[in-house]
Short mmCIF file of C-alpha atoms in Angstrom, two decimals:
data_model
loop_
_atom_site.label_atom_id
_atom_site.label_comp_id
_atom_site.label_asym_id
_atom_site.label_seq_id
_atom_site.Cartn_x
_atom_site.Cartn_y
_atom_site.Cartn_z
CA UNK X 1 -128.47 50.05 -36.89
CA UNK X 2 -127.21 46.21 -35.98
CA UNK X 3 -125.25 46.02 -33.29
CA UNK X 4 -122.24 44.51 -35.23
CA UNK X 5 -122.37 47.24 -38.19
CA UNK X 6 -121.92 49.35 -34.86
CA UNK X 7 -118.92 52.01 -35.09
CA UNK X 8 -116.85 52.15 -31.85
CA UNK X 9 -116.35 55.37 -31.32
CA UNK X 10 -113.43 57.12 -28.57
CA UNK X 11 -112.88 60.71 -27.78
CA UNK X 12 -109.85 60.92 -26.35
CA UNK X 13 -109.04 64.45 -24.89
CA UNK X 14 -107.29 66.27 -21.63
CA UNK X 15 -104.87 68.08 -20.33
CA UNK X 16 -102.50 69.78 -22.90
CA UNK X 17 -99.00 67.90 -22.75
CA UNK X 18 -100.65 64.70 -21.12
CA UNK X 19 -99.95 62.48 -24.16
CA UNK X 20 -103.08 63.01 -26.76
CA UNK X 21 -100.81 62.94 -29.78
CA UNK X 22 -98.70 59.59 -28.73
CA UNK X 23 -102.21 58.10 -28.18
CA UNK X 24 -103.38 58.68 -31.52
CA UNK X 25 -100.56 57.32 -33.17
CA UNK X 26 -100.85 54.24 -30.82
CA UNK X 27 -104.35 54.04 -31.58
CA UNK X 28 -103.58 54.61 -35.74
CA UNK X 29 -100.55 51.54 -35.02
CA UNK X 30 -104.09 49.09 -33.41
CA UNK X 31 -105.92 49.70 -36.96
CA UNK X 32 -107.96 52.75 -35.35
CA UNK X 33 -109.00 55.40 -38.02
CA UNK X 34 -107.99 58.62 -35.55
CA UNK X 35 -109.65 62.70 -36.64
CA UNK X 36 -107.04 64.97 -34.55
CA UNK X 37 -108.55 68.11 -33.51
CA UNK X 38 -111.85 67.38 -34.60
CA UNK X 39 -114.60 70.08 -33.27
CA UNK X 40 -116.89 68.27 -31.21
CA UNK X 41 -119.89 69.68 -33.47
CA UNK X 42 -118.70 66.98 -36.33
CA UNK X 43 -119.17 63.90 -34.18
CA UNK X 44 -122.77 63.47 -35.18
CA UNK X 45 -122.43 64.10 -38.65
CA UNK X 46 -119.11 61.69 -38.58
CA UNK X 47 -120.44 58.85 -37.04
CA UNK X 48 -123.25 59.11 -39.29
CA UNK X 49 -120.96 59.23 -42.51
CA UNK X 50 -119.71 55.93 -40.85
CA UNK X 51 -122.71 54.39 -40.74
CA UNK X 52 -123.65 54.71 -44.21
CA UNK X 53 -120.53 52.88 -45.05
CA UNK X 54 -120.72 49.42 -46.67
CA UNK X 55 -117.36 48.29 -45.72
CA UNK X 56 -116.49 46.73 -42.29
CA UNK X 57 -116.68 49.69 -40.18
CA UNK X 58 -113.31 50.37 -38.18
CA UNK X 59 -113.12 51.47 -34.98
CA UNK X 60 -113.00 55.66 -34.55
CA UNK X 61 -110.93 57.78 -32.52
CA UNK X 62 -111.63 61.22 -32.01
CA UNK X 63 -108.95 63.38 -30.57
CA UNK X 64 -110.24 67.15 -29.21
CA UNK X 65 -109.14 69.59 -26.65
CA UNK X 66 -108.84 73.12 -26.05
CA UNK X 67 -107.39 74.12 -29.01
CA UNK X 68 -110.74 73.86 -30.24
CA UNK X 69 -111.20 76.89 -28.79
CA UNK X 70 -115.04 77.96 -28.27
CA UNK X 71 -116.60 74.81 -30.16
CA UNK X 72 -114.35 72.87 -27.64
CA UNK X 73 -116.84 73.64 -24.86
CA UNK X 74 -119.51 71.86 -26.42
CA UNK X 75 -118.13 68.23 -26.43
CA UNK X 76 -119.67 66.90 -22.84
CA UNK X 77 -123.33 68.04 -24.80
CA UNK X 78 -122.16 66.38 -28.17
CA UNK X 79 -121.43 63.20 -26.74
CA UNK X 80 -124.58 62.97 -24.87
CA UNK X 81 -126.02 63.52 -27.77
CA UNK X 82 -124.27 60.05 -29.09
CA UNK X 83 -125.04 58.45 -26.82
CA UNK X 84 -128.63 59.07 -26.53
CA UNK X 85 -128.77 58.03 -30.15
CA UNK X 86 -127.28 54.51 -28.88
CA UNK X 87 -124.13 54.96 -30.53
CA UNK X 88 -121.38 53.41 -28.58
CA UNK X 89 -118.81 56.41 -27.62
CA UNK X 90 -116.26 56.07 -25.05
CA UNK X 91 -114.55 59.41 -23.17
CA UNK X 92 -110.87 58.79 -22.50
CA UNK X 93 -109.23 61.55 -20.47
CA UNK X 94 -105.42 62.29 -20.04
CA UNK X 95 -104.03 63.64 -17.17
CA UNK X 96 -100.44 64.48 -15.36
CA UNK X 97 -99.50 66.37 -12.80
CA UNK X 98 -98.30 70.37 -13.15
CA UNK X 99 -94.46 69.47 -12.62
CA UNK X 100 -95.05 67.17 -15.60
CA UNK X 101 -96.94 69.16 -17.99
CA UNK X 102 -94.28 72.34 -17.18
CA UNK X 103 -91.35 69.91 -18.59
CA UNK X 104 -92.39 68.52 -21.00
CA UNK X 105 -93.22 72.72 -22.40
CA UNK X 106 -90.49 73.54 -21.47
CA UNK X 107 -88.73 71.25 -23.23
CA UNK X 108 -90.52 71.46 -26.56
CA UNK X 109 -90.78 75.71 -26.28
CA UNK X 110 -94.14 75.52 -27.39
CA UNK X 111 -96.66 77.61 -25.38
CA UNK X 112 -99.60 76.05 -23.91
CA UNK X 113 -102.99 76.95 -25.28
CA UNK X 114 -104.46 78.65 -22.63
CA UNK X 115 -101.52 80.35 -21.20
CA UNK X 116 -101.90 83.84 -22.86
CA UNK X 117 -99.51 86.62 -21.51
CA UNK X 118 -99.13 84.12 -18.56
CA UNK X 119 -97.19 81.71 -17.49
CA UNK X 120 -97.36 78.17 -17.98
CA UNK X 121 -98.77 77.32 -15.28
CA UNK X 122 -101.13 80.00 -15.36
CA UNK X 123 -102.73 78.19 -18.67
CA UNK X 124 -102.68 74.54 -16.74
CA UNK X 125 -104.76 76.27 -14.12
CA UNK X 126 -107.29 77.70 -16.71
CA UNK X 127 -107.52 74.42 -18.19
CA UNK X 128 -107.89 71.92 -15.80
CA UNK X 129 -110.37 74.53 -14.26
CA UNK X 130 -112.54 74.28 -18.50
CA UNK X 131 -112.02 70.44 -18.19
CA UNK X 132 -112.98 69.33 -14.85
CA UNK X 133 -116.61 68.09 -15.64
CA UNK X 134 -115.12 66.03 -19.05
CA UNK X 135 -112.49 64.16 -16.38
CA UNK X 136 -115.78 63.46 -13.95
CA UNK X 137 -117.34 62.02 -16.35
CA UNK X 138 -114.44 60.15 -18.34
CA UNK X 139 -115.00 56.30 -18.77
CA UNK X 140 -111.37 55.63 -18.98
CA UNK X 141 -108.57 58.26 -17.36
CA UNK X 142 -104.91 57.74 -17.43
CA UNK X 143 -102.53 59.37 -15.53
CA UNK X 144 -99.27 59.80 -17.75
CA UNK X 145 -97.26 62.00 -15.04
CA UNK X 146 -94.56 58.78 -14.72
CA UNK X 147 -94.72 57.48 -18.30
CA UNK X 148 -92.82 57.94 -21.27
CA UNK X 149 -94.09 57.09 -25.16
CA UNK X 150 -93.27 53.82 -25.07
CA UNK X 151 -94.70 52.85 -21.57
CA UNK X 152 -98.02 55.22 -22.70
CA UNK X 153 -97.99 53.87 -26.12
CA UNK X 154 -98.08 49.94 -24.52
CA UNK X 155 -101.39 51.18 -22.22
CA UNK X 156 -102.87 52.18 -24.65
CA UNK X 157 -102.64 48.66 -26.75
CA UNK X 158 -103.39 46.99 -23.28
CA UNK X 159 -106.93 48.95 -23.20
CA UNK X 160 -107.70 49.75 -27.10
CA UNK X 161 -106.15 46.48 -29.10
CA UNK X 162 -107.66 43.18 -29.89
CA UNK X 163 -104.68 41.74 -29.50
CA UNK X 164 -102.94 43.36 -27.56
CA UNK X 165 -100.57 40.63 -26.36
CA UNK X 166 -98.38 39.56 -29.44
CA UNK X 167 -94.79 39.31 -30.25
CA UNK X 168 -93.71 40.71 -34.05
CA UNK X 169 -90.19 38.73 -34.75
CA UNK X 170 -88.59 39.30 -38.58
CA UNK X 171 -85.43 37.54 -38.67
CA UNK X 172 -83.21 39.04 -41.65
CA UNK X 173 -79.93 37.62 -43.37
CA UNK X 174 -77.08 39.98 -44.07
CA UNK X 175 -73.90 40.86 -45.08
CA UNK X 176 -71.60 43.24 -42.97
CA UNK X 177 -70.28 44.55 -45.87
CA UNK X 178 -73.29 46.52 -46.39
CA UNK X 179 -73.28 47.35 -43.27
CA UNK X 180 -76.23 46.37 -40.71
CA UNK X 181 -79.80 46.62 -40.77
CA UNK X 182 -81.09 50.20 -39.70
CA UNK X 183 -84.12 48.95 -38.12
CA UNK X 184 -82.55 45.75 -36.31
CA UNK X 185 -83.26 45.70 -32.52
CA UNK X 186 -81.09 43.02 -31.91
CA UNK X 187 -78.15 41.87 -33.99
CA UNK X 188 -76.67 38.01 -33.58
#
């Protein structure tokens, strides 16, 4: 396959919590065609589906994790696999710190994955523990203990877009009778 009708591929996984679904959506928002919760047994036969395509290939994001459950522990093998066929797959990993990940559970009542009859914390433990060899080998990690969306959302068009430094201005003309704009930012 030519280099340029080359798929770029990213798996983007980690801890539970750390941020995977604001990434994809960021990722979606930079023209990225993003599979959530994809088993890591379907990258081969994905990638391969986009090479056969005759239309300018788009760039692929792959998000997996734990809730993958036993085909999750196959992905490190998988994406050796890729990459010994040449294709060009990147690992990005997502990380924050237990204080972090305990919030933000706590503050959506969902439990984590791994956490079982346990405690929260007891599943962060377990996890980190599964994922320690994907972080070690990650090409790209980011820490998301001190970021919100937006600040994580604006990282990830830093490392991901093509252009990721431009400046969308609409400027709209209204009438306050109708009251104003719902999306305006800023109103003069």
């Amino acid at each position: 396959m030519e280099q340029s009708k080359r798929p770029e591929l990213l798996v983007a996984t980690g801890m539970s919590g750390a941020g995977r679904s604001t990434v994809g959506n960021a990722l979606e928002d930079q023209g990225w065609y993003v599979i959530d919760n994809l088993p890591p047994q379907m990258l081969g036969p994905m990638s391969d589906l986009f090479a056969l395509s005759k239309a300018k290939l788009p760039k692929i994001a792959v998000i997996t994790d734990v809730r993958g459950g036993e085909f999750f522990s196959e992905l490190q093998s998988r994406i050796n696999d890729l990459k010994n066929r040449e294709i060009a797959v990147r690992l990005l990993f997502l990380e924050a710190s237990d204080s972090a990940l305990v919030k933000r559970f706590e503050s959506v009542r969902r439990p984590h994955p791994l956490q079982g009859s346990g405690t929260i914390l007891d599943g962060i433990a377990r996890e980190r523990a599964e994922l320690i060899g994907l972080r070690e080998s990650a090409d790209i990690i980011f820490d998301t203990s001190d970021s919100n969306v937006h600040q994580l959302t604006n990282r990830v068009a830093e490392a991901f877009s093509d252009n990721a430094n431009f400046l969308r201005v609409n400027v709209i003309s209204f009438g306050f009778k109708y009251g104003i704009p719902v999306d305006a930012d800023l109103v003069a």
